[in-house]
Structures are given as C-alpha cells and as structure tokens.
Amino acid sequence: MSAPGLSLYRAAATALKPAARWLLNRRARAGKEDPDRLTERLGQAGQPRPEGRLIWIHAASVGESQMALTVAEALLAQHSNAHVLITSGTLTSANLIARRGLDRLIHQFPPVDAPDWVSAFLDHWRPDLAVFTESELWPNLILAAKARGVPLALMNARMNRKSLDGWARWPQSARTLLGAFDWIGAADQRTAEGLSRLTGQPITHAGNLKLECGLPAPAPETLTEGQALIGDRPVFVAASTHAGEETLIANAHAALLKDQPDALMILVPRHPERASEVADILNAAGLSFAQRSKGETPQSVQVWLADTLGEMALWYALCPVAVIAGSFMDGIGGHNPIEASRAGSAVITGPYVDSFADVYAVYDAHDARSIAHTADEVATQIRQGWSDGGRMIENARAALDALPGGALPLTLSHLNRLLDQGPKG
C-alpha cells in the first residue's frame, strides 16, 4: 500500500485482531453471528473449493445479497462449468442466500479485513473474478486480490455525498483503492461523477441493478392464506424498520386505531434478530401483537410482527399501503420502493432517502410517494393511502416506466469480459 492512509489502515487492522476476535465472540453470544461459523471470519473456509472457475461476489447485507443472487443466477446459467461464491456479513443475508437453493452456489461469511485472515481466505478460494457491491470497499481484501492478479469489479457502486466527501479527504488512498478495480459500474449519476473525480478516470453510469432484481413472488397458497387471515381489515406494512423507527411507527398505528379500531399493521424489522427488542417497543406502546416466527396469526391483535426471512414480497402483496422505513432517521439512507410499487402498494417514506435519491427523484416527479416526518403525519398519509391509494399506485407505475433500465445486461457483459481475461498471473 503506497498511500499513507492505507498503510495506516493495514497496521491498525493487524493490531486490532485481538479486539476483532473479542467482538466476534460477543456478537455470537448476542445472536448476531453464527457461532459454528466464526472461523470463516478468520479466513478459514467452511468447505472445500470446487474444481473449475470460481466467481466471487461480496455483498453487505440483505439488499446487496438479493442483487448478488440475481447476478449469480445469470452467471451460473451462462457458465455451466463455474461456481459462484457469495460472501455476506449478516445472518439474515446468509439465510436468504441459503433459501434460494441454487446449484453451484456457495455462501461464506467474509474474513475480517486483517491481512493474514484475508490471505488465508484468498489462498483457499483462489477466485477467477472478484465482484464487490455498492460501497463495500475493504482495502486489505481488495488490494490483496489485486496483488494476486484477480480481475476486480465494483458493481452498482453507490455512495452518498457524505461518503464521497469522506474519501475526498484521502485522495491518494481513494485513487489507489478505486484504481484497483478493472471495471466500476455506478448505480447513479452522482456516484459516477464523484468516483470520476476521485479516480481521475471516467466511471460508467451503468444504472441501478436493484431496479432489475425483483423479489420472488409469494406462493399462491401462501398469499391466499394471508388474505384469509387479514380479511377485510384495513392493513399497512411498515417495511424494513431500523432501531429508532419502531417507536414512531407504533405511535402512528396507535393514532390510526383511535378511528380505525380494527386496523392491522404488519411490522417487518430490517433485521429479524431484533424481534425481542421490537416486541418490547410494541408492549410499551400498548399494542397487542402476534409473532410470525412463532406461527402466531393476527386475527385478534393490532400488529403482526413479521420477524421472518424472505417474505417481503408477501407483505407487499397483502398491503395496499407500504411505509418504507430506513428513511425516518438521518444516516440510514432509505430503502428501495420498487418492489412495493410493483406489488401495488402506495408508498410512504420519511425524509431521508439519500441512498436512493435517483429513484425517489423520479417518484417525486410523478407524485408517486408521500413524505411524512412525524407519527401523526405517517397516520394521516396511511389514511389517505387507504382512501385514495389507487392514484398513488398509478403514478408509481408511471415512475417505474420512467426509470432507466439495462443495468443487468451491461453489468453482465463487463463481468463476462473480465472472467474471460482470467487472473493476471
């Protein structure tokens, strides 16, 4: 690492290995790591490397893993002799990948970004192509792969202004790290322009892959069962909530219940392992709830706590109104509204959607979402969604038609080009 910032990072990563071990063990005790797979975090593989070509895709959490699965499925269909390794950092994403059940697909937890753990990981897996997603920039992992001649791609690169400004304060480090990639496809124009300034090279605005990576449709029998359980009650989904948001949304639902006593909220935490924490919030708000993971049904309660994996398409299909969370607190950046709109849910968000600014700009141009700041405003917008959601849904369909496409085939063409080139020594 020639850049001083990266050299400092490498030294710190080595010195902090004991702390990393302690933190991993603590996370495992808290249910945030798989205790049987902690060694994967130390670069020790959980299974053998298959013969033939291996494409490695590194994702962060659920949204990036869904995108990685779409790309992996396409690559596996095109290359019958190849395997795809997906690394992701959360239990939720690991379970999502396992549930897809694709042949020739392997999941591992990524190594902590310490040099010798990274080396052990790369020694074992020997990827023919390494693909990173969005803003997953782990310097030791990237530069060690580069030093081994592994072709590198950064797909759906997405950085908010705060991240771009942060990298701009370390220009030499940014240029070295981003210059390691053989191809970068930016999800939006802001990222393309920002990375172009950082690298001094033109960066492709490939488009947003997440617009082309749909959720699997719910099984018809599961949808029918859900509709029967809800009946004709007014219902909305609070989708992908984070810590700090559930209280606001619980208060909004309490306000709704004053004039709609049979209203039902389906509450979907972004991380299902937070279910007990969310349950405490619902109890404090005086809301009765049923817990999906325990097989409980919602007929006689006010909230259905959907603390399960892989069912977001079902919740959107059941609900005429969707409150897309991650947007009520600054710093998260919001979540993708596309699947809610495709399912026919009117979209409500908070004000903080910087991570999907390009998508929401098109939505706003078509009056395709409502923005709420407070619990009372959320309740008001939900009432409007129940009474006049059809207009919002039609506007959202127009917005979807206006969003640019083509990111998936463009990305696949570049990944295939790099795979054909193979490792450089």
Coordinates of C-alpha atoms in Angstrom, one line a residue:
M1 CA 0.0 0.0 0.0
S2 CA 1.8 3.1 -1.2
A3 CA -0.9 5.6 0.1
P4 CA -0.1 6.6 3.8
G5 CA -3.8 6.3 4.8
L6 CA -3.9 2.7 3.5
S7 CA -0.7 1.8 5.2
L8 CA -2.0 3.1 8.5
Y9 CA -5.2 1.2 7.9
R10 CA -3.3 -2.1 7.3
A11 CA -1.2 -1.6 10.5
A12 CA -4.4 -0.8 12.6
A13 CA -6.2 -3.9 11.2
T14 CA -3.3 -6.1 12.3
A15 CA -3.0 -4.5 15.7
L16 CA -6.8 -4.8 16.3
K17 CA -7.0 -8.5 15.6
P18 CA -7.5 -9.5 19.3
A19 CA -10.2 -6.9 19.6
A20 CA -11.9 -8.3 16.5
R21 CA -11.9 -11.8 18.0
W22 CA -13.5 -10.5 21.2
L23 CA -16.1 -8.6 19.2
L24 CA -17.0 -11.6 17.1
N25 CA -17.5 -13.7 20.2
R26 CA -19.6 -11.0 21.7
R27 CA -21.7 -10.8 18.6
A28 CA -22.1 -14.6 18.5
R29 CA -23.4 -14.5 22.1
A30 CA -25.9 -11.8 21.1
G31 CA -27.2 -13.9 18.2
K32 CA -25.6 -11.6 15.5
E33 CA -23.0 -14.2 14.3
D34 CA -23.3 -17.9 13.7
P35 CA -21.1 -19.4 16.5
D36 CA -20.5 -22.6 14.4
R37 CA -19.1 -20.5 11.5
L38 CA -17.0 -17.9 13.3
T39 CA -13.8 -19.3 11.9
E40 CA -14.9 -18.1 8.4
R41 CA -14.5 -14.6 9.8
L42 CA -10.8 -15.5 10.4
G43 CA -10.3 -16.6 6.8
Q44 CA -10.8 -20.3 7.5
A45 CA -13.0 -21.8 4.8
G46 CA -16.1 -23.8 5.8
Q47 CA -16.0 -26.1 2.8
P48 CA -13.6 -27.1 0.0
R49 CA -13.1 -25.0 -3.1
P50 CA -14.8 -26.7 -6.1
E51 CA -12.9 -27.5 -9.2
G52 CA -13.1 -25.2 -12.2
R53 CA -13.7 -21.4 -12.3
L54 CA -14.9 -19.6 -9.3
I55 CA -16.6 -16.2 -9.4
W56 CA -16.7 -14.4 -6.0
I57 CA -19.3 -11.8 -5.2
H58 CA -19.0 -9.8 -2.0
A59 CA -22.2 -8.3 -0.6
A60 CA -23.0 -6.5 2.6
S61 CA -26.5 -7.4 3.8
V62 CA -29.9 -8.3 2.5
G63 CA -30.4 -5.8 -0.3
E64 CA -27.0 -6.4 -1.8
S65 CA -27.3 -10.1 -1.4
Q66 CA -30.6 -10.1 -3.3
M67 CA -28.8 -8.3 -6.1
A68 CA -25.8 -10.7 -5.9
L69 CA -28.2 -13.6 -6.2
T70 CA -29.8 -12.2 -9.4
V71 CA -26.3 -11.7 -10.9
A72 CA -25.1 -15.1 -9.7
E73 CA -28.1 -16.8 -11.2
A74 CA -27.4 -15.2 -14.6
L75 CA -23.7 -16.1 -14.4
L76 CA -24.4 -19.7 -13.5
A77 CA -26.8 -20.0 -16.4
Q78 CA -24.1 -18.7 -18.8
H79 CA -21.2 -20.7 -17.4
S80 CA -22.1 -24.3 -16.8
N81 CA -18.6 -25.1 -15.5
A82 CA -18.4 -22.3 -13.0
H83 CA -19.3 -21.9 -9.3
V84 CA -20.3 -18.7 -7.6
L85 CA -19.1 -17.8 -4.0
I86 CA -21.2 -15.1 -2.3
T87 CA -19.8 -13.6 0.9
S88 CA -22.1 -11.5 3.0
G89 CA -21.8 -10.2 6.5
T90 CA -25.2 -10.8 8.3
L91 CA -27.1 -13.8 9.4
T92 CA -30.2 -12.5 7.6
S93 CA -28.4 -12.4 4.3
A94 CA -26.8 -15.8 4.8
N95 CA -30.2 -17.3 5.4
L96 CA -31.6 -15.5 2.3
I97 CA -28.9 -17.0 0.1
A98 CA -29.3 -20.5 1.6
R99 CA -33.1 -20.4 0.9
R100 CA -32.5 -19.7 -2.8
G101 CA -31.0 -23.2 -3.1
L102 CA -29.1 -22.6 -6.3
D103 CA -26.8 -25.3 -7.6
R104 CA -23.1 -24.4 -7.8
L105 CA -23.7 -21.5 -5.3
I106 CA -21.6 -21.3 -2.1
H107 CA -22.1 -18.9 0.8
Q108 CA -19.3 -17.9 3.2
F109 CA -19.0 -15.1 5.8
P110 CA -16.2 -12.7 4.7
P111 CA -13.0 -12.5 6.7
V112 CA -12.4 -9.6 9.0
D113 CA -10.2 -7.3 6.9
A114 CA -6.9 -8.2 8.6
P115 CA -4.0 -9.0 6.3
D116 CA -3.3 -12.6 7.3
W117 CA -7.0 -13.6 7.6
V118 CA -7.6 -12.1 4.1
S119 CA -4.6 -14.1 2.8
A120 CA -6.0 -17.3 4.2
F121 CA -9.3 -16.6 2.5
L122 CA -7.7 -15.9 -0.9
D123 CA -5.3 -18.9 -0.6
H124 CA -8.2 -21.2 -0.2
W125 CA -10.7 -19.8 -2.7
R126 CA -8.4 -18.6 -5.5
P127 CA -11.2 -16.7 -7.3
D128 CA -11.1 -16.2 -11.1
L129 CA -13.1 -13.0 -10.7
A130 CA -13.9 -10.8 -7.6
V131 CA -17.0 -8.6 -7.7
F132 CA -17.7 -6.1 -4.9
T133 CA -21.0 -4.4 -4.5
E134 CA -22.1 -0.8 -3.8
S135 CA -19.8 0.7 -1.2
E136 CA -18.2 -2.5 0.2
L137 CA -14.6 -1.2 0.0
W138 CA -12.4 -3.3 2.3
P139 CA -8.9 -2.2 1.5
N140 CA -6.9 -5.3 2.6
L141 CA -9.3 -7.6 0.8
I142 CA -9.3 -5.6 -2.4
L143 CA -5.6 -4.9 -2.6
A144 CA -4.6 -8.4 -1.7
A145 CA -6.8 -9.8 -4.5
K146 CA -5.3 -7.2 -6.9
A147 CA -1.8 -8.3 -5.9
R148 CA -2.7 -11.8 -6.9
G149 CA -3.8 -10.7 -10.3
V150 CA -7.5 -11.4 -9.7
P151 CA -9.7 -9.3 -12.0
L152 CA -11.8 -6.9 -9.9
A153 CA -15.2 -5.3 -10.5
L154 CA -17.3 -2.9 -8.4
M155 CA -20.9 -3.3 -9.5
N156 CA -23.8 -1.0 -8.6
A157 CA -21.4 1.4 -7.0
R158 CA -23.4 3.7 -4.8
M159 CA -22.1 6.4 -2.4
N160 CA -23.9 9.3 -0.8
R161 CA -22.4 12.7 -0.7
K162 CA -21.1 12.2 2.8
S163 CA -19.1 9.1 1.7
L164 CA -17.8 10.8 -1.3
D165 CA -16.7 13.8 0.7
G166 CA -15.0 11.5 3.2
W167 CA -13.0 9.8 0.5
A168 CA -12.1 13.2 -1.0
R169 CA -10.2 13.9 2.3
W170 CA -7.9 10.9 1.5
P171 CA -7.3 11.4 -2.2
Q172 CA -4.2 9.2 -2.6
S173 CA -5.9 6.4 -0.7
A174 CA -9.1 6.7 -2.7
R175 CA -7.2 6.7 -6.0
T176 CA -5.1 3.6 -5.0
L177 CA -8.1 1.7 -3.8
L178 CA -10.6 2.5 -6.5
G179 CA -7.8 2.2 -9.1
A180 CA -7.5 -1.5 -8.2
F181 CA -10.8 -2.2 -10.0
D182 CA -10.7 -3.2 -13.6
W183 CA -14.3 -2.0 -14.0
I184 CA -16.6 0.2 -11.9
G185 CA -20.3 0.5 -12.8
A186 CA -22.0 3.3 -10.9
A187 CA -25.7 3.0 -9.9
D188 CA -26.4 6.7 -10.3
Q189 CA -25.0 9.8 -11.9
R190 CA -23.9 11.3 -8.5
T191 CA -21.7 8.3 -7.8
A192 CA -20.4 8.2 -11.3
E193 CA -19.3 11.8 -11.2
G194 CA -17.9 11.5 -7.6
L195 CA -15.9 8.5 -8.4
S196 CA -14.6 10.0 -11.6
R197 CA -13.3 12.9 -9.6
L198 CA -11.7 10.6 -7.1
T199 CA -10.0 8.3 -9.6
G200 CA -9.3 10.9 -12.4
Q201 CA -10.8 8.3 -14.8
P202 CA -14.3 8.2 -16.4
I203 CA -16.6 5.9 -14.5
T204 CA -19.5 4.2 -16.2
H205 CA -23.0 5.2 -15.2
A206 CA -24.3 1.6 -15.6
G207 CA -27.7 2.2 -13.9
N208 CA -29.2 0.8 -10.7
L209 CA -29.1 -3.0 -10.6
K210 CA -31.7 -3.1 -7.8
L211 CA -34.3 -1.9 -10.3
E212 CA -33.9 -5.2 -12.2
C213 CA -33.6 -7.6 -9.2
G214 CA -37.1 -8.5 -8.2
L215 CA -38.2 -10.4 -5.2
P216 CA -39.5 -13.9 -5.8
A217 CA -43.3 -13.8 -6.0
P218 CA -45.1 -15.3 -2.9
A219 CA -46.6 -18.8 -3.4
P220 CA -50.3 -18.5 -4.4
E221 CA -51.4 -20.7 -1.5
T222 CA -49.4 -18.5 1.0
L223 CA -50.9 -15.4 -0.4
T224 CA -54.4 -16.8 -0.2
E225 CA -53.8 -17.9 3.4
G226 CA -52.5 -14.4 4.3
Q227 CA -55.6 -12.8 2.7
A228 CA -57.9 -15.0 4.7
L229 CA -56.1 -14.2 8.0
I230 CA -56.4 -10.4 7.4
G231 CA -59.9 -10.5 5.9
D232 CA -61.3 -7.0 5.2
R233 CA -59.4 -5.2 7.9
P234 CA -57.5 -2.0 6.8
V235 CA -53.9 -3.0 6.7
F236 CA -50.5 -1.5 6.0
V237 CA -46.9 -2.8 6.1
A238 CA -44.0 -1.0 7.9
A239 CA -41.2 -2.4 5.8
S240 CA -37.5 -2.8 6.9
T241 CA -37.7 -0.8 10.1
H242 CA -34.5 0.1 12.0
A243 CA -33.8 0.8 15.7
G244 CA -35.2 4.2 16.5
E245 CA -38.0 4.0 13.9
E246 CA -40.4 1.4 15.5
T247 CA -41.5 3.8 18.2
L248 CA -42.6 6.5 15.7
I249 CA -44.4 3.9 13.6
A250 CA -46.0 2.3 16.7
N251 CA -47.3 5.7 17.7
A252 CA -48.7 6.3 14.2
H253 CA -50.5 3.0 14.4
A254 CA -51.9 3.9 17.9
A255 CA -53.3 7.1 16.3
L256 CA -54.9 5.1 13.5
L257 CA -56.6 2.8 15.9
K258 CA -58.5 5.6 17.5
D259 CA -60.7 5.9 14.5
Q260 CA -60.0 2.5 12.8
P261 CA -60.0 0.1 15.7
D262 CA -59.7 -3.0 13.5
A263 CA -56.6 -1.7 11.6
L264 CA -53.7 -4.0 11.3
M265 CA -50.0 -3.2 11.0
I266 CA -47.6 -5.7 9.6
L267 CA -44.3 -4.7 11.1
V268 CA -41.2 -6.1 9.3
P269 CA -37.9 -5.3 11.1
R270 CA -34.9 -5.0 8.7
H271 CA -33.1 -7.5 11.0
P272 CA -35.4 -10.2 12.3
E273 CA -33.0 -10.9 15.2
R274 CA -34.2 -7.7 16.7
A275 CA -37.7 -9.2 17.3
S276 CA -37.5 -9.2 21.1
E277 CA -36.4 -5.6 21.1
V278 CA -39.3 -4.6 18.8
A279 CA -41.7 -6.6 20.9
D280 CA -40.7 -4.6 23.9
I281 CA -41.4 -1.4 21.9
L282 CA -44.9 -2.7 21.0
N283 CA -45.6 -3.6 24.6
A284 CA -44.6 -0.2 25.8
A285 CA -46.9 1.4 23.2
G286 CA -49.8 -0.8 24.4
L287 CA -50.1 -2.6 21.1
S288 CA -51.1 -6.3 21.0
F289 CA -49.2 -8.4 18.5
A290 CA -48.7 -11.8 17.0
Q291 CA -45.3 -13.1 16.1
R292 CA -44.9 -14.7 12.7
S293 CA -41.8 -16.7 13.5
K294 CA -43.8 -18.5 16.3
G295 CA -46.6 -19.4 13.9
E296 CA -49.0 -16.9 15.5
T297 CA -51.8 -15.4 13.5
P298 CA -53.1 -11.8 13.5
Q299 CA -56.9 -12.1 13.7
S300 CA -57.3 -10.7 17.3
V301 CA -54.3 -8.4 17.5
Q302 CA -53.3 -5.0 16.3
V303 CA -49.8 -5.8 15.0
W304 CA -48.4 -8.8 13.1
L305 CA -44.7 -8.8 13.9
A306 CA -43.2 -10.3 10.7
D307 CA -39.8 -11.4 12.1
T308 CA -39.1 -13.9 9.3
L309 CA -36.9 -14.0 6.3
G310 CA -37.7 -13.9 2.6
E311 CA -41.4 -12.9 2.9
M312 CA -41.3 -9.2 1.9
A313 CA -43.0 -9.9 -1.4
L314 CA -45.9 -11.5 0.5
W315 CA -46.3 -8.4 2.8
Y316 CA -46.3 -6.0 -0.1
A317 CA -48.8 -8.2 -1.9
L318 CA -51.1 -8.2 1.1
C319 CA -51.0 -4.4 1.9
P320 CA -52.4 -1.5 -0.2
V321 CA -50.1 0.9 1.7
A322 CA -46.4 0.5 2.5
V323 CA -44.3 2.7 4.9
I324 CA -40.8 2.2 3.6
A325 CA -38.6 2.6 6.6
G326 CA -34.9 3.4 6.9
S327 CA -36.0 6.9 6.0
F328 CA -37.1 8.4 9.3
M329 CA -33.7 8.8 10.8
D330 CA -30.7 10.6 9.1
G331 CA -27.8 8.3 8.3
I332 CA -29.5 5.1 7.0
G333 CA -30.4 6.5 3.6
G334 CA -33.8 4.8 3.0
H335 CA -34.7 1.6 1.2
N336 CA -35.8 0.7 -2.3
P337 CA -39.5 1.4 -3.0
I338 CA -39.6 -0.5 -6.3
E339 CA -41.0 -3.8 -5.0
A340 CA -43.7 -2.2 -3.1
S341 CA -44.9 -0.3 -6.2
R342 CA -44.7 -3.4 -8.4
A343 CA -46.9 -5.2 -5.8
G344 CA -49.5 -2.4 -5.9
S345 CA -48.7 -0.7 -2.6
A346 CA -48.9 3.1 -2.2
V347 CA -45.5 4.3 -0.9
I348 CA -44.9 6.4 2.2
T349 CA -41.4 7.3 3.3
G350 CA -39.6 9.6 5.8
P351 CA -37.5 12.5 4.5
Y352 CA -34.1 10.7 4.5
V353 CA -33.7 8.7 1.2
D354 CA -30.2 9.8 0.1
S355 CA -29.2 6.2 -0.8
F356 CA -31.9 6.0 -3.4
A357 CA -32.0 9.7 -4.3
D358 CA -32.1 8.9 -8.1
V359 CA -35.1 6.6 -7.7
Y360 CA -37.0 9.0 -5.4
A361 CA -36.3 11.9 -7.7
V362 CA -38.3 10.1 -10.4
Y363 CA -41.0 9.1 -7.9
D364 CA -41.3 12.8 -6.8
A365 CA -41.5 14.0 -10.4
H366 CA -44.5 11.7 -10.8
D367 CA -46.1 12.4 -7.4
A368 CA -45.6 8.7 -6.6
R369 CA -44.9 8.8 -2.9
S370 CA -45.9 10.6 0.3
I371 CA -43.4 12.0 2.7
A372 CA -44.0 12.0 6.4
H373 CA -41.9 13.4 9.3
T374 CA -43.9 12.6 12.4
A375 CA -46.1 9.8 13.7
D376 CA -49.2 11.9 13.1
E377 CA -48.1 12.6 9.6
V378 CA -47.5 8.9 9.0
A379 CA -51.0 8.1 10.3
T380 CA -52.5 10.8 8.0
Q381 CA -50.7 9.5 5.0
I382 CA -51.8 5.9 5.7
R383 CA -55.4 7.0 5.9
Q384 CA -55.0 8.8 2.6
G385 CA -53.4 5.7 1.1
W386 CA -56.4 3.6 2.2
S387 CA -58.9 6.1 0.7
D388 CA -57.0 7.3 -2.4
G389 CA -54.2 4.9 -2.9
G390 CA -55.2 4.0 -6.5
R391 CA -53.9 7.3 -7.8
M392 CA -50.6 7.0 -6.0
I393 CA -50.2 3.4 -7.4
E394 CA -50.9 4.6 -10.9
N395 CA -48.4 7.4 -10.5
A396 CA -45.8 4.9 -9.2
R397 CA -46.3 2.7 -12.3
A398 CA -45.6 5.7 -14.4
A399 CA -42.5 6.3 -12.4
L400 CA -41.3 2.7 -12.8
D401 CA -41.7 3.1 -16.6
A402 CA -39.6 6.3 -16.5
L403 CA -36.7 4.7 -14.6
P404 CA -33.8 3.7 -16.7
G405 CA -33.1 0.0 -17.3
G406 CA -30.4 -2.1 -18.8
A407 CA -28.1 -2.2 -15.8
L408 CA -28.1 -6.0 -15.6
P409 CA -27.1 -6.9 -19.2
L410 CA -24.4 -4.1 -19.1
T411 CA -23.0 -5.4 -15.8
L412 CA -23.0 -9.0 -17.0
S413 CA -21.2 -8.1 -20.2
H414 CA -18.4 -6.5 -18.2
L415 CA -18.2 -9.3 -15.7
N416 CA -18.0 -11.9 -18.5
R417 CA -15.3 -9.8 -20.2
L418 CA -13.2 -9.9 -17.0
L419 CA -13.9 -13.6 -16.4
D420 CA -12.7 -14.4 -19.9
Q421 CA -9.5 -12.4 -19.3
G422 CA -8.8 -14.5 -16.1
P423 CA -6.2 -13.9 -13.4
K424 CA -3.2 -11.9 -14.5
G425 CA -0.5 -14.2 -13.1

